[in-house]
Tab-separated table of C-alpha atoms in Angstrom:
chain	number	residue	atom	x	y	z
A	16	UNK	CA	-5.947	24.548	-5.244
A	17	UNK	CA	-4.301	21.146	-4.836
A	18	UNK	CA	-4.211	18.703	-7.729
A	19	UNK	CA	-5.560	15.247	-7.064
A	20	UNK	CA	-2.962	12.573	-6.359
A	21	UNK	CA	-1.879	10.219	-9.123
A	22	UNK	CA	-0.452	6.775	-8.480
A	23	UNK	CA	1.936	4.995	-10.805
A	24	UNK	CA	1.511	1.259	-10.261
A	25	UNK	CA	4.579	-0.675	-11.403
A	26	UNK	CA	3.919	-4.388	-11.786
A	27	UNK	CA	6.059	-6.664	-9.640
A	28	UNK	CA	4.537	-9.995	-10.599
A	29	UNK	CA	6.540	-12.937	-11.986
A	30	UNK	CA	6.804	-11.983	-15.670
A	31	UNK	CA	7.492	-8.312	-15.009
A	32	UNK	CA	10.155	-9.247	-12.459
A	33	UNK	CA	11.697	-11.636	-14.998
A	34	UNK	CA	11.983	-8.709	-17.425
A	35	UNK	CA	13.732	-6.353	-14.966
A	36	UNK	CA	10.596	-4.950	-13.319
A	37	UNK	CA	12.358	-4.437	-9.991
A	38	UNK	CA	14.857	-2.100	-11.647
A	39	UNK	CA	12.013	-0.202	-13.364
A	40	UNK	CA	10.269	0.256	-10.010
A	41	UNK	CA	13.516	1.404	-8.380
A	42	UNK	CA	14.146	3.915	-11.187
A	43	UNK	CA	10.691	5.450	-10.748
A	44	UNK	CA	11.105	5.541	-6.960
A	45	UNK	CA	14.453	7.344	-7.329
A	46	UNK	CA	13.174	9.841	-9.912
A	47	UNK	CA	12.334	13.495	-9.320
A	48	UNK	CA	8.564	13.039	-9.359
A	49	UNK	CA	5.970	15.798	-9.233
A	50	UNK	CA	4.406	16.311	-5.800
A	51	UNK	CA	1.090	14.836	-6.968
A	52	UNK	CA	2.562	11.473	-8.072
A	53	UNK	CA	3.340	8.474	-5.901
A	54	UNK	CA	4.914	5.237	-7.122
A	55	UNK	CA	3.797	1.890	-5.758
A	56	UNK	CA	4.688	-1.713	-6.435
A	57	UNK	CA	1.699	-3.543	-7.867
A	58	UNK	CA	0.493	-7.090	-8.109
A	59	UNK	CA	-0.189	-8.400	-11.598
A	60	UNK	CA	-1.694	-5.834	-13.965
A	61	UNK	CA	-2.820	-8.582	-16.348
A	62	UNK	CA	-0.612	-7.611	-19.282
A	63	UNK	CA	2.169	-10.180	-18.831
A	64	UNK	CA	2.995	-10.476	-22.526
A	65	UNK	CA	4.070	-6.810	-22.558
A	66	UNK	CA	6.173	-6.863	-19.372
A	67	UNK	CA	7.254	-4.831	-17.512
A	68	UNK	CA	4.124	-2.715	-17.194
A	69	UNK	CA	3.047	0.397	-15.345
A	70	UNK	CA	-0.376	1.998	-14.983
A	71	UNK	CA	-0.982	5.619	-14.010
A	72	UNK	CA	-4.253	6.094	-12.128
A	73	UNK	CA	-6.668	7.797	-12.190
A	74	UNK	CA	-5.463	8.885	-15.668
A	75	UNK	CA	-5.618	5.286	-17.012
A	76	UNK	CA	-2.406	5.590	-19.000
A	77	UNK	CA	-0.636	2.250	-19.439
A	78	UNK	CA	3.029	1.815	-20.296
A	79	UNK	CA	4.604	-1.459	-21.406
A	80	UNK	CA	7.942	-3.074	-22.174
A	81	UNK	CA	9.596	-0.633	-19.820
A	82	UNK	CA	13.278	-0.427	-19.025
A	83	UNK	CA	14.960	1.701	-16.368
A	84	UNK	CA	16.286	3.837	-19.239
A	85	UNK	CA	12.673	4.770	-20.184
A	86	UNK	CA	11.928	6.250	-16.782
A	87	UNK	CA	13.544	9.723	-17.140
A	88	UNK	CA	11.626	10.409	-20.353
A	89	UNK	CA	8.294	9.299	-18.846
A	90	UNK	CA	8.908	11.347	-15.704
A	91	UNK	CA	9.865	14.488	-17.622
A	92	UNK	CA	7.494	14.360	-20.576
A	93	UNK	CA	4.440	12.794	-18.984
A	94	UNK	CA	4.470	13.169	-15.227
A	95	UNK	CA	5.867	16.712	-15.248
A	96	UNK	CA	4.673	18.059	-18.622
A	97	UNK	CA	1.479	16.085	-19.250
A	98	UNK	CA	2.518	14.506	-22.580
A	99	UNK	CA	2.432	10.686	-22.560
A	100	UNK	CA	5.419	8.969	-24.149
A	101	UNK	CA	3.728	7.430	-27.184
A	102	UNK	CA	6.489	4.923	-27.956
A	103	UNK	CA	5.943	3.191	-24.605
A	104	UNK	CA	2.130	3.268	-24.459
A	105	UNK	CA	0.455	-0.135	-24.345
A	106	UNK	CA	-0.858	-0.673	-27.913
A	107	UNK	CA	-3.909	-2.722	-26.925
A	108	UNK	CA	-5.049	-0.184	-24.346
A	109	UNK	CA	-4.067	2.856	-26.413
A	110	UNK	CA	-4.623	1.570	-29.983
A	111	UNK	CA	-4.428	4.957	-31.697
A	112	UNK	CA	-0.721	5.040	-30.825
A	113	UNK	CA	0.182	1.557	-32.040
A	114	UNK	CA	2.324	1.103	-35.119
């Protein structure tokens, strides 16, 4: 049985780029991802005030204010082990995790 593919969309629009979004994308692309995950550059995800952003589909998990240093934890804990990294979840989209 093959698991369905997941796509991590990493925003590469103006505000995300201004906040180091290219480096976040590069870190995800260089990471040891599970076989069922692909990383793609994305146009604007509409969450510019929380840049840089990433959206995992079809799971609909949104991460915000990402740095390249966040990537290993997200890859290990979420993409490999299925546990989203609560500290980086977008608080408007995932309000139960906001502080």
